[in-house]
Short mmCIF file of C-alpha atoms (C1' of nucleotides) in Angstrom, two decimals:
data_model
loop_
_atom_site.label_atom_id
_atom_site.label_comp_id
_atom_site.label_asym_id
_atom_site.label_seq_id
_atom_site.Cartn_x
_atom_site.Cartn_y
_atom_site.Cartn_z
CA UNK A 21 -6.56 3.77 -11.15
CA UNK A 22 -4.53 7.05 -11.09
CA UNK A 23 -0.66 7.16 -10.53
CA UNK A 24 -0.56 7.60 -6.84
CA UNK A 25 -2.75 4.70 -6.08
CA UNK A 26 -0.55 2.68 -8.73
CA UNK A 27 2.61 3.99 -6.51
CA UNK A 28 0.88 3.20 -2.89
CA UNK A 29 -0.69 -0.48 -3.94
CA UNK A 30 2.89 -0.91 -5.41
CA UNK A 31 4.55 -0.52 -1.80
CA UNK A 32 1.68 -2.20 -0.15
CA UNK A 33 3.02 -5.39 -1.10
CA UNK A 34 6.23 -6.95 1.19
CA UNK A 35 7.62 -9.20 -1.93
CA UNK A 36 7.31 -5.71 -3.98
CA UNK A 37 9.57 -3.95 -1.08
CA UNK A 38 12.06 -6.25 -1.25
CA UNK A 39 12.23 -6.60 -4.99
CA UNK A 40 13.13 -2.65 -4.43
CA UNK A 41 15.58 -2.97 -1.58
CA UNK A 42 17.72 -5.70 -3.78
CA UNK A 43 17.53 -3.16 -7.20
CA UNK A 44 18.45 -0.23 -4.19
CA UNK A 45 21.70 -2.57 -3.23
CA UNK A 46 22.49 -3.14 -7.03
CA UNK A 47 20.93 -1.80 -9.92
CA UNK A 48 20.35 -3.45 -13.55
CA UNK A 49 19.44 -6.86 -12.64
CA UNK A 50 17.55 -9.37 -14.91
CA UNK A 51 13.85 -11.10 -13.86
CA UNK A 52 15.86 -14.45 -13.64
CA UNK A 53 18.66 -13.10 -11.07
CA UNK A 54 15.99 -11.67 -9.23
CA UNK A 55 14.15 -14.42 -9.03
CA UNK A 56 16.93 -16.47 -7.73
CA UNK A 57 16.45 -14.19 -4.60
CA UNK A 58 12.83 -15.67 -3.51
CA UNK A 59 11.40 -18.06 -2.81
CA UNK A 60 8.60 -17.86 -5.05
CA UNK A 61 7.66 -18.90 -8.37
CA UNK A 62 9.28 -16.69 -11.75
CA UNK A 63 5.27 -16.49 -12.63
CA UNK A 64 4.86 -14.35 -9.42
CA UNK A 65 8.20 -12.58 -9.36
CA UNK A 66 7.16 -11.35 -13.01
CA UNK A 67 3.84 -10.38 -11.84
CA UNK A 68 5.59 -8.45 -9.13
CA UNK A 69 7.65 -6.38 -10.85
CA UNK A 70 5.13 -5.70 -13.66
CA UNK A 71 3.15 -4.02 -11.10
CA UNK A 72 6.36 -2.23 -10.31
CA UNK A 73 6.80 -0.94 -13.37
CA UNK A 74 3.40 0.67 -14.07
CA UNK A 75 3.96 2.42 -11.00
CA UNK A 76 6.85 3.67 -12.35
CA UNK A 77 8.98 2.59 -9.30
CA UNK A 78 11.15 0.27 -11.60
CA UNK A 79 12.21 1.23 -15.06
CA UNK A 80 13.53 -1.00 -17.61
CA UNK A 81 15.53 -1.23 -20.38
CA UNK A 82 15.95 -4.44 -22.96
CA UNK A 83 19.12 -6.16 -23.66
CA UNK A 84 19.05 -8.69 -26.20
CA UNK A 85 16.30 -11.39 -24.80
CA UNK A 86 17.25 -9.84 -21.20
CA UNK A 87 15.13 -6.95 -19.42
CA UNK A 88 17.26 -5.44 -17.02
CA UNK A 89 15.73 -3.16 -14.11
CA UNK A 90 16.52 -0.12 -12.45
CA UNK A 91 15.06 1.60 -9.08
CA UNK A 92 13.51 5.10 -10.03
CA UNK A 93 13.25 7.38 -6.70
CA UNK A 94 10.87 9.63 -8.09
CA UNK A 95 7.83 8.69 -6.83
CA UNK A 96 9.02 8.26 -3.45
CA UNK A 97 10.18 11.36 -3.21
CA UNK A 98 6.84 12.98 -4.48
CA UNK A 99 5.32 10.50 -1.45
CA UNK A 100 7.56 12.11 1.21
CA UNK A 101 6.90 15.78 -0.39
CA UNK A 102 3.04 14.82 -0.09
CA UNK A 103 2.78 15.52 3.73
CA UNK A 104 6.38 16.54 4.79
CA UNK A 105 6.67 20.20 4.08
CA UNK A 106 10.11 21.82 4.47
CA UNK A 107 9.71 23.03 8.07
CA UNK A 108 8.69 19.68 9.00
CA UNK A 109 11.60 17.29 7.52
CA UNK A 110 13.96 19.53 9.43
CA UNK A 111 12.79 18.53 12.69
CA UNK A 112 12.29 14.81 11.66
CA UNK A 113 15.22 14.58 10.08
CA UNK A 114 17.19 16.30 12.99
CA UNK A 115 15.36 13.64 14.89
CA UNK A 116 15.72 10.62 13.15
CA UNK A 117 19.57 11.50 13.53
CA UNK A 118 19.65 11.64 16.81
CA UNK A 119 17.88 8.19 17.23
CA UNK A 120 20.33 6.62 15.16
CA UNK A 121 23.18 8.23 16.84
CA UNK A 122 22.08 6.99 19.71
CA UNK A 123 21.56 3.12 18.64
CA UNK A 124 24.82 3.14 17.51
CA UNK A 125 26.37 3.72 21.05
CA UNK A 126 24.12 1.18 22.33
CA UNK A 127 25.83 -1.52 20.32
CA UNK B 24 2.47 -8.06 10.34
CA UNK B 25 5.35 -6.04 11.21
CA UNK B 26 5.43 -2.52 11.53
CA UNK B 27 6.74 -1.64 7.88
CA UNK B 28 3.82 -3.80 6.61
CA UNK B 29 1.06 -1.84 8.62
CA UNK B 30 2.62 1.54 7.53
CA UNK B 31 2.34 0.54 3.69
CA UNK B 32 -1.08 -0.99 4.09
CA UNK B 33 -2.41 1.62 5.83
CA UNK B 34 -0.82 4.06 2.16
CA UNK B 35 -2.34 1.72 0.08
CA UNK B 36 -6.18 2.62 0.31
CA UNK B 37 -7.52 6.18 -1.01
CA UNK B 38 -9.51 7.26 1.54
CA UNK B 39 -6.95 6.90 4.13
CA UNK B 40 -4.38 8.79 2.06
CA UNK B 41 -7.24 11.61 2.16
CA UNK B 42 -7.43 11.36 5.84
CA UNK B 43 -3.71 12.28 6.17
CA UNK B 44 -3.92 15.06 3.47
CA UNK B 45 -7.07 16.77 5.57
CA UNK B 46 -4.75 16.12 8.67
CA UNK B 47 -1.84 17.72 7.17
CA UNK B 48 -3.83 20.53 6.10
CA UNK B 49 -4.98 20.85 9.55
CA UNK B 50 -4.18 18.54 12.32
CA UNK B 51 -6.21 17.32 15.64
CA UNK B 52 -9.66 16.92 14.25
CA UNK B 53 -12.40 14.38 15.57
CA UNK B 54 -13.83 11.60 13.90
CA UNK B 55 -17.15 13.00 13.33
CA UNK B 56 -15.81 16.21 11.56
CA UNK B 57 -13.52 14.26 9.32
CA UNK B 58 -16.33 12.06 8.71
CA UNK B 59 -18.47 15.11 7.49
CA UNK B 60 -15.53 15.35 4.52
CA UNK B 61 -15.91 12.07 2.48
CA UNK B 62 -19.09 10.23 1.41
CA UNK B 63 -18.31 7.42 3.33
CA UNK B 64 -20.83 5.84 6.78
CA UNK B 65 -19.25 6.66 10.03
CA UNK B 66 -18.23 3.30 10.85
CA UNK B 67 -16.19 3.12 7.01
CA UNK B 68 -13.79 6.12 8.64
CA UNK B 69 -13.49 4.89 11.86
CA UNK B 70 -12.21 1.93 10.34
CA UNK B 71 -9.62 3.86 8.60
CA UNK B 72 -8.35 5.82 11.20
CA UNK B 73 -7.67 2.98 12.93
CA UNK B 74 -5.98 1.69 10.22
CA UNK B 75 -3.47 4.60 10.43
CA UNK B 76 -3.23 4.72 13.90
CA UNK B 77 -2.18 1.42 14.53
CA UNK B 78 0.53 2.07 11.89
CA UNK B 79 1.49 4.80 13.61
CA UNK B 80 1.16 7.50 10.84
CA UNK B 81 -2.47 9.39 13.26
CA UNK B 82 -1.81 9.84 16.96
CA UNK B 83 -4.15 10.58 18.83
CA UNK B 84 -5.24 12.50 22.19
CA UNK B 85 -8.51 12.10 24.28
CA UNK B 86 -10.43 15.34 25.42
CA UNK B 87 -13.57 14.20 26.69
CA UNK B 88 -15.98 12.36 24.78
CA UNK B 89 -13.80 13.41 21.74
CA UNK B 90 -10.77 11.80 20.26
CA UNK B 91 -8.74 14.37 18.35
CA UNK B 92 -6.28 12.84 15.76
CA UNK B 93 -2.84 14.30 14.45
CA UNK B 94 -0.57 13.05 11.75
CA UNK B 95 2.60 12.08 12.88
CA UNK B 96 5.53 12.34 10.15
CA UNK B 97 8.46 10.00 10.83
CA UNK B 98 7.08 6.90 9.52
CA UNK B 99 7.00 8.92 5.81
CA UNK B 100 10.57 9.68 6.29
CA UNK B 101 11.61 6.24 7.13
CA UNK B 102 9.86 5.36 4.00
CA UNK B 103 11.73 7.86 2.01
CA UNK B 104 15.30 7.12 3.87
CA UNK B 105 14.71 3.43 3.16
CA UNK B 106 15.46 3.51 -0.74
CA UNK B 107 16.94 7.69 -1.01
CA UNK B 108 20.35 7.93 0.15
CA UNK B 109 22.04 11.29 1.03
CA UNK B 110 23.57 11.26 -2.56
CA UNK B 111 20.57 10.47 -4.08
CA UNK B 112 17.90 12.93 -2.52
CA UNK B 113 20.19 15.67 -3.76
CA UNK B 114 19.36 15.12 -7.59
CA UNK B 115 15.87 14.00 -6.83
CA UNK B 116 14.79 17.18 -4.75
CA UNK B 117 17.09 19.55 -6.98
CA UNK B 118 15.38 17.45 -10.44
CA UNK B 119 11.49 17.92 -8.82
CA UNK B 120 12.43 21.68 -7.90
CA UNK B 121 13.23 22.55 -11.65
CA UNK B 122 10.34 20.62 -12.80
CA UNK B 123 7.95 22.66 -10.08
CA UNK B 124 9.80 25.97 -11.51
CA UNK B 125 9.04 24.80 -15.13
CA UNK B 126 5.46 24.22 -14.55
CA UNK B 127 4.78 27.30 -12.59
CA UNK B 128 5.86 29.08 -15.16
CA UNK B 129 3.31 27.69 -17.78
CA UNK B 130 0.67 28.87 -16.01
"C1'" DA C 22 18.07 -25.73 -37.76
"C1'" DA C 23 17.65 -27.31 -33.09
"C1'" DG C 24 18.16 -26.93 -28.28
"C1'" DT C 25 18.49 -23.85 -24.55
"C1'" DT C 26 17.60 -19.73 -22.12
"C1'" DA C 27 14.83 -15.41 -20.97
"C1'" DT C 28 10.65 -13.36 -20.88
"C1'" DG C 29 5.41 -12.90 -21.67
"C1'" DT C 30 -0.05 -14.09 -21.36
"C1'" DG C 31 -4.52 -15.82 -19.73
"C1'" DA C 32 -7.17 -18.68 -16.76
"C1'" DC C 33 -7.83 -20.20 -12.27
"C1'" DC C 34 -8.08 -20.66 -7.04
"C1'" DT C 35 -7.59 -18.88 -2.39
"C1'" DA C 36 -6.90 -15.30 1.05
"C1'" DA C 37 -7.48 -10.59 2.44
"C1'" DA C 38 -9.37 -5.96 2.40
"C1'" DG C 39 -13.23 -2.41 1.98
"C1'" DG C 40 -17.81 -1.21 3.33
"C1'" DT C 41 -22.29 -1.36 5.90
"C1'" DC C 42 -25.29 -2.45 9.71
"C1'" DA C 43 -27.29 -3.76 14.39
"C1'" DC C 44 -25.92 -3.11 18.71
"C1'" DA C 45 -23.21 -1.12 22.67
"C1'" DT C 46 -20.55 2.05 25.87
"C1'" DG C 47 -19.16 6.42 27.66
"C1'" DT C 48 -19.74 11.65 28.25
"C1'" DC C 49 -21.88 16.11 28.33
"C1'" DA C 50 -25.75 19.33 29.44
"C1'" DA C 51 -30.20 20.70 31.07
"C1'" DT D 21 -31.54 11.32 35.30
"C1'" DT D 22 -32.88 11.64 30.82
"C1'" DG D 23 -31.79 12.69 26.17
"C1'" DA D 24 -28.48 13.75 22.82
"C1'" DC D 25 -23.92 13.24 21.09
"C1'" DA D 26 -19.26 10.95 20.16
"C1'" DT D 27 -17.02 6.86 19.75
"C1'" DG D 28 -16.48 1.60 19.78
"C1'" DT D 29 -17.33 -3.79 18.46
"C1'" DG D 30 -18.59 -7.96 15.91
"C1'" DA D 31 -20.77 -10.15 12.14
"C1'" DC D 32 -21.58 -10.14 7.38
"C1'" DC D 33 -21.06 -9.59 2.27
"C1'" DT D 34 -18.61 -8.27 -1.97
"C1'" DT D 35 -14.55 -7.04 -4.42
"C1'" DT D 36 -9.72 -7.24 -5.08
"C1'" DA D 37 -5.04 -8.97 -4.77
"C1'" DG D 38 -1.44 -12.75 -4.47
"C1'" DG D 39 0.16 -17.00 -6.31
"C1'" DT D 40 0.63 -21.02 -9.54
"C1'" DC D 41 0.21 -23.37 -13.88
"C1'" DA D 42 -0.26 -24.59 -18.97
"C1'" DC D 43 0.99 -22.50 -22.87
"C1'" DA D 44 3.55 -19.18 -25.93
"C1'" DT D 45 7.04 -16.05 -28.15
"C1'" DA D 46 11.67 -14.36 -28.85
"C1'" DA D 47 16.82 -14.50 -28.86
"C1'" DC D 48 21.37 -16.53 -28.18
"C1'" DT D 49 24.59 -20.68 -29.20
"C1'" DT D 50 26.58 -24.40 -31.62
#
DNA sequence: AAGTTATGTGACCTAAAGGTCACATGTCAA
DNA sequence: TTGACATGTGACCTTTAGGTCACATAACTT
């Protein structure tokens, strides 16, 4: 298994996503605070984010007997640069903007 | 299985990733001439494709007894916008320029 | 040292995804 | 209208991924 395909499978998973999103909203967190966020066992949370980490999506740093974990945007950068070229983010970007603009004056 | 889900199910598997890259390299081919790229049976790609066009990342257009397929970019982005802020994408992209710099100039 | 807390490993079961094939429909061209 | 070409469907098999558990190691606290 190269890196990409560690990356992609990484993301494929919807536990794995939101394991990201929390470490997005606050980095630094420990396996058990993490895990206090699901609903699942610490068994599978630690699976989770071991997977994660060999994608290099999470990086980690020991503390004592605590592992604390930090998002790493790299690779998902490198995923966006994969098939949006400069040209192209322009006009998405321009165009995402405009979308949300316009969802906010709906509400 | 909600949209996000089908987008990073449909990056997960190799082949389709390849799909996008020939698509990105050139856009609105059929299914027989992408088939004619990978090793794979005719009914393994059209599998795919549908894959990625039921996530949305291959749209697609009808000319005859031909479907031509194009990749369509904003679901990438959202990816990306999801866990890059505005702060953020200006180290990574100014960090993966000096590293592209670095390595051109090994060669 | 002893109890508690935090993390790590291997086996195991179940559910889902990748791939191929027989068969089928729709379209073009002579 | 007949043959060739392009795409589409459902069943089937094999491999892989998600989840839990029994068991284990390591570090802080008193």
């Amino acid at each position: 298994m190269d890196d990409d395909d560690r990356v992609f499978k990484a993301l494929a998973d919807p536990t794995r996503r939101f394991l990201l999103d929390l470490l997005f909203a606050r980095d630094g967190r420990t396996l058990t605070e993490l895990e206090s966020e699901l609903e699942m066992s610490r068994f599978g949370v630690m699976k989770h984010l071991k997977v994660l980490e060999e994608a290099d999506l999470v990086v980690t740093r020991r503390a004592g007997r605590e592992k604390l974990h930090f998002l790493n945007p790299i690779p998902i950068r490198q995923v966006h640069d994969r098939w949006i070229d400069k040209y192209t983010e322009h006009h998405v970007t321009a165009l995402l903007e405009l979308k949300a603009d316009l969802e906010e004056n709906e509400s």
